[in-house]
Amino acid sequence: MMLAWDRVICVGQSLGLQINMREEKGLYPPSDPRGYYAALEVGPLADLAEIKAAYRLKAKYLHPDRNPTADAAEEFMRISEAWRVLRDADRRALYDRVATLPALVRQVDPDAPDPQPLCCARCGRPSAQPRYILFPQVKSFLLKTRRQVKQGIFCRDCADRMAIHASTMTWLQGWWGLTGPWVSLRALISNLRGGIRPRQDNLRVLLYQSRAFLAKGDYDLAHALAKQARAFARFPEERARVERLLAQSPPSGRTLKDRWARGGYAAFIQGFPFVAALAAIAITTAVVTLHPITDEVGAAILIPPARAGESRHVAVDLLKVRQAPGDSQPVVALLDRFTPVQVIDTAEGGEWARIKTPSGLSGYVPARFLFGGSAHLQKDRWCGEHKGPAPENGDVLSRRTGGEHRLDVTNESSDDAVVRLKTPTGHTVLSFFVGADSTATIDGIPDGVFRVAFATGENFSRTCGIYLDNMRAFMVPNAQSFEARPNQNNDLHLALTIPDIGPGPDQAHPFPLDRFLNN
């Protein structure tokens, strides 16, 4: 809504001082004793960019080359003098020190007989919706912390700029003292919420401004400001004063949108450093938390030479154990990833290590494939990170050898099962998955005599062939051990039943997990 008159004479371009700025009488408010701010139509809190823009705008129309009138020449000299003083930081500081401090907003008399509109302390223009706001600003160094307050009657746009400026200076200068972080955080939160808005002071300002617009005949503005004053009226006499103003200013139908009801861009700009700080804290926390893992992985890659007596584990999927050091030597066994081994000795300048497995097997392996650290912890993490897709009924998980026979497997238990066919010596030749209460057909069964073990659990890792949580192993009764021998057709169709778990002779009994996992 635009103001209802061409030019408005403002009361004290600071905090609402009750002195009319009538140039014909040479009267200026104590905060602007020579009227420099008034000449450029800015407030005492305006920054250099705003002062410069105001001077250029006025000089454009008052320059003698464009406006030869006597009044224009006099006004041009006036704004030039103001510009020379206010553009220089030292001169402006001296001028502001000579000026009397702005009067307290409580000196604004809502019942003044000749109210003149209050102007914004920053831009110097009459404000249709003024607010009295305090913006804290902190500067600290070592043991000294100083908290300043930028205060004034502001329009909405200038209030947003003041909040951003106070918060920016606090971010830059407020953290370097002993108590600076705490004081700065409080100041930043206060500015983010729109500054400090004293209730009684804002009630005075709104009642005064409403009466000023009422005196000018702008009933719509007067009525809208009286309605906004309701939010600050707490006591009966305050509410009664508001209601009287509402009755005196019947609106014509036009409405004034409350500019203070929305958040505005200032909150977004001030909130961005908080978001950035929280993101930095989260990243730092993640780095600190994952640092031991990073070191562990780095240690796994940059492994020290193997030494006799060390405990290590296999770091590749299948590690060939050879009869003697050298890639051309016969292979005596295959070890799975994460199999723990004991280093007995080294050979070939440390490139080969003679190892011994928990089952007593001995041989030579390349030392670079043996990692240090806890095999159990690294296995759990690796299997969780590389667990792959969930298995389906009948999927073959691992195979050490093949054959021509076929096996029909029926799972009568209520749990999914990972089934392993084991030789009489305990080695696994085939592993496959059978769903609960399901039947699967497995091809490629080799010749031999096999015992059957199976495992149940939760969160299966297909890559490792194990359950990551609550894994338990069971042995199928000996009666279901079977032998696959070549017949006339060189193939057999075998059958196997996975029974329920229990103590009965026909039920599956618990089986040591380490023996189940032994390949």
PDB file of C-alpha atoms in Angstrom, residues 239-435:
ATOM      1  CA  ARG A 239      -6.348  -3.164  24.604  1.00  0.00           C
ATOM      2  CA  ALA A 240      -8.852  -0.375  25.214  1.00  0.00           C
ATOM      3  CA  ARG A 241      -6.508   2.156  23.561  1.00  0.00           C
ATOM      4  CA  VAL A 242      -6.168  -0.132  20.529  1.00  0.00           C
ATOM      5  CA  GLU A 243      -9.930  -0.539  20.232  1.00  0.00           C
ATOM      6  CA  ARG A 244     -10.432   3.233  20.338  1.00  0.00           C
ATOM      7  CA  LEU A 245      -8.035   3.657  17.428  1.00  0.00           C
ATOM      8  CA  LEU A 246      -9.812   0.934  15.481  1.00  0.00           C
ATOM      9  CA  ALA A 247     -13.111   2.692  16.014  1.00  0.00           C
ATOM     10  CA  GLN A 248     -11.642   6.038  14.920  1.00  0.00           C
ATOM     11  CA  SER A 249     -10.223   4.636  11.675  1.00  0.00           C
ATOM     12  CA  PRO A 250     -12.927   2.703   9.799  1.00  0.00           C
ATOM     13  CA  PRO A 251     -11.300   1.052   6.754  1.00  0.00           C
ATOM     14  CA  SER A 252     -12.540   1.688   3.243  1.00  0.00           C
ATOM     15  CA  GLY A 253     -12.089  -1.916   2.142  1.00  0.00           C
ATOM     16  CA  ARG A 254      -8.392  -1.912   1.246  1.00  0.00           C
ATOM     17  CA  THR A 255      -6.227  -4.349   3.212  1.00  0.00           C
ATOM     18  CA  LEU A 256      -2.614  -4.045   4.310  1.00  0.00           C
ATOM     19  CA  LYS A 257      -0.586  -7.237   4.155  1.00  0.00           C
ATOM     20  CA  ASP A 258       1.425  -7.797   7.323  1.00  0.00           C
ATOM     21  CA  ARG A 259       5.028  -7.880   6.081  1.00  0.00           C
ATOM     22  CA  TRP A 260       6.266  -9.157   9.436  1.00  0.00           C
ATOM     23  CA  ALA A 261       4.188 -12.328   9.265  1.00  0.00           C
ATOM     24  CA  ARG A 262       6.501 -14.153   6.833  1.00  0.00           C
ATOM     25  CA  GLY A 263       9.987 -15.518   7.467  1.00  0.00           C
ATOM     26  CA  GLY A 264      11.779 -13.558   4.741  1.00  0.00           C
ATOM     27  CA  TYR A 265      15.085 -14.174   3.023  1.00  0.00           C
ATOM     28  CA  ALA A 266      17.113 -13.025   6.056  1.00  0.00           C
ATOM     29  CA  ALA A 267      16.283 -16.196   7.996  1.00  0.00           C
ATOM     30  CA  PHE A 268      17.496 -18.340   5.085  1.00  0.00           C
ATOM     31  CA  ILE A 269      20.771 -16.424   4.738  1.00  0.00           C
ATOM     32  CA  GLN A 270      21.431 -16.476   8.483  1.00  0.00           C
ATOM     33  CA  GLY A 271      20.512 -20.140   8.744  1.00  0.00           C
ATOM     34  CA  PHE A 272      22.916 -21.225   6.001  1.00  0.00           C
ATOM     35  CA  PRO A 273      26.081 -20.963   8.213  1.00  0.00           C
ATOM     36  CA  PHE A 274      24.322 -23.097  10.850  1.00  0.00           C
ATOM     37  CA  VAL A 275      23.572 -25.770   8.250  1.00  0.00           C
ATOM     38  CA  ALA A 276      27.153 -25.598   6.970  1.00  0.00           C
ATOM     39  CA  ALA A 277      28.497 -25.871  10.536  1.00  0.00           C
ATOM     40  CA  LEU A 278      26.295 -28.897  11.276  1.00  0.00           C
ATOM     41  CA  ALA A 279      27.424 -30.539   8.034  1.00  0.00           C
ATOM     42  CA  ALA A 280      31.069 -29.908   8.950  1.00  0.00           C
ATOM     43  CA  ILE A 281      30.493 -31.428  12.407  1.00  0.00           C
ATOM     44  CA  ALA A 282      28.808 -34.467  10.856  1.00  0.00           C
ATOM     45  CA  ILE A 283      31.668 -34.964   8.394  1.00  0.00           C
ATOM     46  CA  THR A 284      34.272 -34.531  11.128  1.00  0.00           C
ATOM     47  CA  THR A 285      32.440 -37.004  13.358  1.00  0.00           C
ATOM     48  CA  ALA A 286      32.280 -39.520  10.525  1.00  0.00           C
ATOM     49  CA  VAL A 287      35.993 -39.100   9.813  1.00  0.00           C
ATOM     50  CA  VAL A 288      36.899 -39.545  13.482  1.00  0.00           C
ATOM     51  CA  THR A 289      34.572 -42.533  13.819  1.00  0.00           C
ATOM     52  CA  LEU A 290      35.817 -44.243  10.676  1.00  0.00           C
ATOM     53  CA  HIS A 291      39.462 -43.376  11.283  1.00  0.00           C
ATOM     54  CA  PRO A 292      40.258 -46.671  13.057  1.00  0.00           C
ATOM     55  CA  ILE A 293      38.633 -48.573  10.178  1.00  0.00           C
ATOM     56  CA  THR A 294      40.630 -46.539   7.683  1.00  0.00           C
ATOM     57  CA  ASP A 295      43.810 -47.286   9.571  1.00  0.00           C
ATOM     58  CA  GLU A 296      42.871 -50.964   9.720  1.00  0.00           C
ATOM     59  CA  VAL A 297      42.249 -51.123   5.991  1.00  0.00           C
ATOM     60  CA  GLY A 298      45.471 -49.232   5.343  1.00  0.00           C
ATOM     61  CA  ALA A 299      47.322 -51.666   7.569  1.00  0.00           C
ATOM     62  CA  ALA A 300      45.787 -54.487   5.559  1.00  0.00           C
ATOM     63  CA  ILE A 301      47.084 -53.022   2.321  1.00  0.00           C
ATOM     64  CA  LEU A 302      50.507 -51.896   3.543  1.00  0.00           C
ATOM     65  CA  ILE A 303      51.232 -55.070   5.467  1.00  0.00           C
ATOM     66  CA  PRO A 304      54.545 -55.557   7.244  1.00  0.00           C
ATOM     67  CA  PRO A 305      56.674 -58.618   6.438  1.00  0.00           C
ATOM     68  CA  ALA A 306      55.446 -61.871   7.921  1.00  0.00           C
ATOM     69  CA  ARG A 307      57.310 -63.100  10.986  1.00  0.00           C
ATOM     70  CA  ALA A 308      57.543 -66.537  12.530  1.00  0.00           C
ATOM     71  CA  GLY A 309      54.960 -67.030  15.266  1.00  0.00           C
ATOM     72  CA  GLU A 310      52.470 -64.445  13.948  1.00  0.00           C
ATOM     73  CA  SER A 311      48.762 -65.148  13.562  1.00  0.00           C
ATOM     74  CA  ARG A 312      47.331 -63.938  10.263  1.00  0.00           C
ATOM     75  CA  HIS A 313      44.380 -64.653   7.984  1.00  0.00           C
ATOM     76  CA  VAL A 314      43.813 -65.242   4.285  1.00  0.00           C
ATOM     77  CA  ALA A 315      42.913 -62.089   2.338  1.00  0.00           C
ATOM     78  CA  VAL A 316      41.803 -63.587  -1.027  1.00  0.00           C
ATOM     79  CA  ASP A 317      38.888 -65.782  -2.058  1.00  0.00           C
ATOM     80  CA  LEU A 318      40.914 -68.951  -2.595  1.00  0.00           C
ATOM     81  CA  LEU A 319      44.534 -69.230  -1.534  1.00  0.00           C
ATOM     82  CA  LYS A 320      46.599 -72.094  -2.951  1.00  0.00           C
ATOM     83  CA  VAL A 321      48.788 -73.835  -0.378  1.00  0.00           C
ATOM     84  CA  ARG A 322      51.832 -75.307  -2.110  1.00  0.00           C
ATOM     85  CA  GLN A 323      54.192 -78.071  -1.115  1.00  0.00           C
ATOM     86  CA  ALA A 324      57.232 -75.775  -1.345  1.00  0.00           C
ATOM     87  CA  PRO A 325      57.844 -72.052  -2.049  1.00  0.00           C
ATOM     88  CA  GLY A 326      57.266 -71.236  -5.739  1.00  0.00           C
ATOM     89  CA  ASP A 327      54.334 -70.887  -8.123  1.00  0.00           C
ATOM     90  CA  SER A 328      55.291 -74.084  -9.953  1.00  0.00           C
ATOM     91  CA  GLN A 329      55.135 -76.282  -6.834  1.00  0.00           C
ATOM     92  CA  PRO A 330      52.240 -78.758  -6.340  1.00  0.00           C
ATOM     93  CA  VAL A 331      49.076 -77.478  -4.633  1.00  0.00           C
ATOM     94  CA  VAL A 332      48.242 -79.377  -1.460  1.00  0.00           C
ATOM     95  CA  ALA A 333      45.156 -77.426  -0.327  1.00  0.00           C
ATOM     96  CA  LEU A 334      42.911 -74.413  -0.921  1.00  0.00           C
ATOM     97  CA  LEU A 335      42.114 -71.942   1.853  1.00  0.00           C
ATOM     98  CA  ASP A 336      39.052 -69.661   1.953  1.00  0.00           C
ATOM     99  CA  ARG A 337      39.171 -65.935   2.627  1.00  0.00           C
ATOM    100  CA  PHE A 338      39.606 -65.109   6.350  1.00  0.00           C
ATOM    101  CA  THR A 339      40.932 -68.570   7.252  1.00  0.00           C
ATOM    102  CA  PRO A 340      43.226 -68.039  10.279  1.00  0.00           C
ATOM    103  CA  VAL A 341      46.771 -69.403   9.934  1.00  0.00           C
ATOM    104  CA  GLN A 342      49.947 -69.527  12.012  1.00  0.00           C
ATOM    105  CA  VAL A 343      53.186 -68.353  10.366  1.00  0.00           C
ATOM    106  CA  ILE A 344      55.861 -70.996  11.000  1.00  0.00           C
ATOM    107  CA  ASP A 345      58.710 -69.552   8.953  1.00  0.00           C
ATOM    108  CA  THR A 346      59.496 -67.443   5.862  1.00  0.00           C
ATOM    109  CA  ALA A 347      61.396 -68.183   2.669  1.00  0.00           C
ATOM    110  CA  GLU A 348      62.626 -66.486  -0.509  1.00  0.00           C
ATOM    111  CA  GLY A 349      63.452 -63.245   1.268  1.00  0.00           C
ATOM    112  CA  GLY A 350      60.085 -63.040   2.989  1.00  0.00           C
ATOM    113  CA  GLU A 351      58.011 -63.415  -0.188  1.00  0.00           C
ATOM    114  CA  TRP A 352      56.752 -66.829   0.889  1.00  0.00           C
ATOM    115  CA  ALA A 353      55.482 -67.915   4.286  1.00  0.00           C
ATOM    116  CA  ARG A 354      55.252 -71.410   5.656  1.00  0.00           C
ATOM    117  CA  ILE A 355      51.894 -71.620   7.421  1.00  0.00           C
ATOM    118  CA  LYS A 356      49.892 -74.022   9.523  1.00  0.00           C
ATOM    119  CA  THR A 357      46.062 -74.112   9.559  1.00  0.00           C
ATOM    120  CA  PRO A 358      43.904 -74.901  12.615  1.00  0.00           C
ATOM    121  CA  SER A 359      43.305 -78.400  11.155  1.00  0.00           C
ATOM    122  CA  GLY A 360      47.061 -79.054  11.125  1.00  0.00           C
ATOM    123  CA  LEU A 361      47.656 -78.620   7.402  1.00  0.00           C
ATOM    124  CA  SER A 362      51.074 -77.139   6.562  1.00  0.00           C
ATOM    125  CA  GLY A 363      52.450 -75.608   3.376  1.00  0.00           C
ATOM    126  CA  TYR A 364      53.703 -72.441   1.649  1.00  0.00           C
ATOM    127  CA  VAL A 365      51.684 -69.407   0.488  1.00  0.00           C
ATOM    128  CA  PRO A 366      52.657 -65.947  -0.835  1.00  0.00           C
ATOM    129  CA  ALA A 367      53.111 -63.736   2.240  1.00  0.00           C
ATOM    130  CA  ARG A 368      51.365 -60.760   0.536  1.00  0.00           C
ATOM    131  CA  PHE A 369      48.036 -62.621   0.747  1.00  0.00           C
ATOM    132  CA  LEU A 370      48.179 -62.881   4.542  1.00  0.00           C
ATOM    133  CA  PHE A 371      46.719 -59.915   6.432  1.00  0.00           C
ATOM    134  CA  GLY A 372      47.089 -59.083  10.088  1.00  0.00           C
ATOM    135  CA  GLY A 373      44.393 -58.089  12.600  1.00  0.00           C
ATOM    136  CA  SER A 374      41.333 -59.898  13.828  1.00  0.00           C
ATOM    137  CA  ALA A 375      40.024 -62.258  11.140  1.00  0.00           C
ATOM    138  CA  HIS A 376      36.652 -62.434  12.853  1.00  0.00           C
ATOM    139  CA  LEU A 377      36.034 -58.667  12.907  1.00  0.00           C
ATOM    140  CA  GLN A 378      37.255 -58.095   9.369  1.00  0.00           C
ATOM    141  CA  LYS A 379      35.242 -61.039   8.097  1.00  0.00           C
ATOM    142  CA  ASP A 380      32.024 -59.728   9.664  1.00  0.00           C
ATOM    143  CA  ARG A 381      32.567 -56.275   8.166  1.00  0.00           C
ATOM    144  CA  TRP A 382      33.620 -57.556   4.740  1.00  0.00           C
ATOM    145  CA  CYS A 383      30.760 -60.061   4.511  1.00  0.00           C
ATOM    146  CA  GLY A 384      28.264 -57.371   5.503  1.00  0.00           C
ATOM    147  CA  GLU A 385      29.570 -54.925   2.892  1.00  0.00           C
ATOM    148  CA  HIS A 386      29.636 -57.554   0.120  1.00  0.00           C
ATOM    149  CA  LYS A 387      26.716 -59.793   1.030  1.00  0.00           C
ATOM    150  CA  GLY A 388      25.167 -59.645  -2.445  1.00  0.00           C
ATOM    151  CA  PRO A 389      21.602 -60.631  -3.416  1.00  0.00           C
ATOM    152  CA  ALA A 390      19.520 -62.929  -1.236  1.00  0.00           C
ATOM    153  CA  PRO A 391      19.729 -66.602  -2.308  1.00  0.00           C
ATOM    154  CA  GLU A 392      16.784 -68.396  -3.898  1.00  0.00           C
ATOM    155  CA  ASN A 393      15.645 -71.955  -3.453  1.00  0.00           C
ATOM    156  CA  GLY A 394      18.059 -74.380  -5.157  1.00  0.00           C
ATOM    157  CA  ASP A 395      20.919 -71.887  -5.601  1.00  0.00           C
ATOM    158  CA  VAL A 396      24.395 -73.468  -5.477  1.00  0.00           C
ATOM    159  CA  LEU A 397      26.547 -71.269  -3.240  1.00  0.00           C
ATOM    160  CA  SER A 398      29.923 -72.962  -3.658  1.00  0.00           C
ATOM    161  CA  ARG A 399      31.300 -76.017  -5.446  1.00  0.00           C
ATOM    162  CA  ARG A 400      34.714 -77.612  -5.051  1.00  0.00           C
ATOM    163  CA  THR A 401      34.167 -80.435  -7.514  1.00  0.00           C
ATOM    164  CA  GLY A 402      31.456 -81.732  -9.830  1.00  0.00           C
ATOM    165  CA  GLY A 403      29.862 -84.971 -10.973  1.00  0.00           C
ATOM    166  CA  GLU A 404      27.050 -86.577 -12.952  1.00  0.00           C
ATOM    167  CA  HIS A 405      24.579 -87.298 -10.155  1.00  0.00           C
ATOM    168  CA  ARG A 406      21.386 -85.483  -9.150  1.00  0.00           C
ATOM    169  CA  LEU A 407      20.052 -84.889  -5.645  1.00  0.00           C
ATOM    170  CA  ASP A 408      16.441 -84.072  -4.618  1.00  0.00           C
ATOM    171  CA  VAL A 409      16.441 -82.188  -1.295  1.00  0.00           C
ATOM    172  CA  THR A 410      13.297 -81.672   0.819  1.00  0.00           C
ATOM    173  CA  ASN A 411      13.474 -79.148   3.674  1.00  0.00           C
ATOM    174  CA  GLU A 412      10.878 -80.154   6.273  1.00  0.00           C
ATOM    175  CA  SER A 413      12.040 -77.568   8.827  1.00  0.00           C
ATOM    176  CA  SER A 414      10.457 -74.142   9.270  1.00  0.00           C
ATOM    177  CA  ASP A 415      13.760 -72.318   8.574  1.00  0.00           C
ATOM    178  CA  ASP A 416      15.705 -71.578   5.409  1.00  0.00           C
ATOM    179  CA  ALA A 417      18.797 -73.768   5.311  1.00  0.00           C
ATOM    180  CA  VAL A 418      22.292 -73.551   3.883  1.00  0.00           C
ATOM    181  CA  VAL A 419      23.229 -77.175   3.237  1.00  0.00           C
ATOM    182  CA  ARG A 420      26.790 -78.502   2.950  1.00  0.00           C
ATOM    183  CA  LEU A 421      27.873 -81.914   1.725  1.00  0.00           C
ATOM    184  CA  LYS A 422      30.964 -82.968   3.678  1.00  0.00           C
ATOM    185  CA  THR A 423      33.445 -85.784   3.183  1.00  0.00           C
ATOM    186  CA  PRO A 424      34.198 -88.216   6.025  1.00  0.00           C
ATOM    187  CA  THR A 425      37.246 -86.060   6.820  1.00  0.00           C
ATOM    188  CA  GLY A 426      35.059 -82.932   7.238  1.00  0.00           C
ATOM    189  CA  HIS A 427      35.851 -81.102   3.992  1.00  0.00           C
ATOM    190  CA  THR A 428      32.999 -79.357   2.143  1.00  0.00           C
ATOM    191  CA  VAL A 429      32.573 -80.207  -1.534  1.00  0.00           C
ATOM    192  CA  LEU A 430      29.213 -78.529  -2.231  1.00  0.00           C
ATOM    193  CA  SER A 431      27.050 -75.857  -0.577  1.00  0.00           C
ATOM    194  CA  PHE A 432      23.506 -74.898  -1.633  1.00  0.00           C
ATOM    195  CA  PHE A 433      20.392 -73.111  -0.346  1.00  0.00           C
ATOM    196  CA  VAL A 434      16.978 -74.664   0.321  1.00  0.00           C
ATOM    197  CA  GLY A 435      14.027 -72.576   1.484  1.00  0.00           C
TER     198      GLY A 435
END
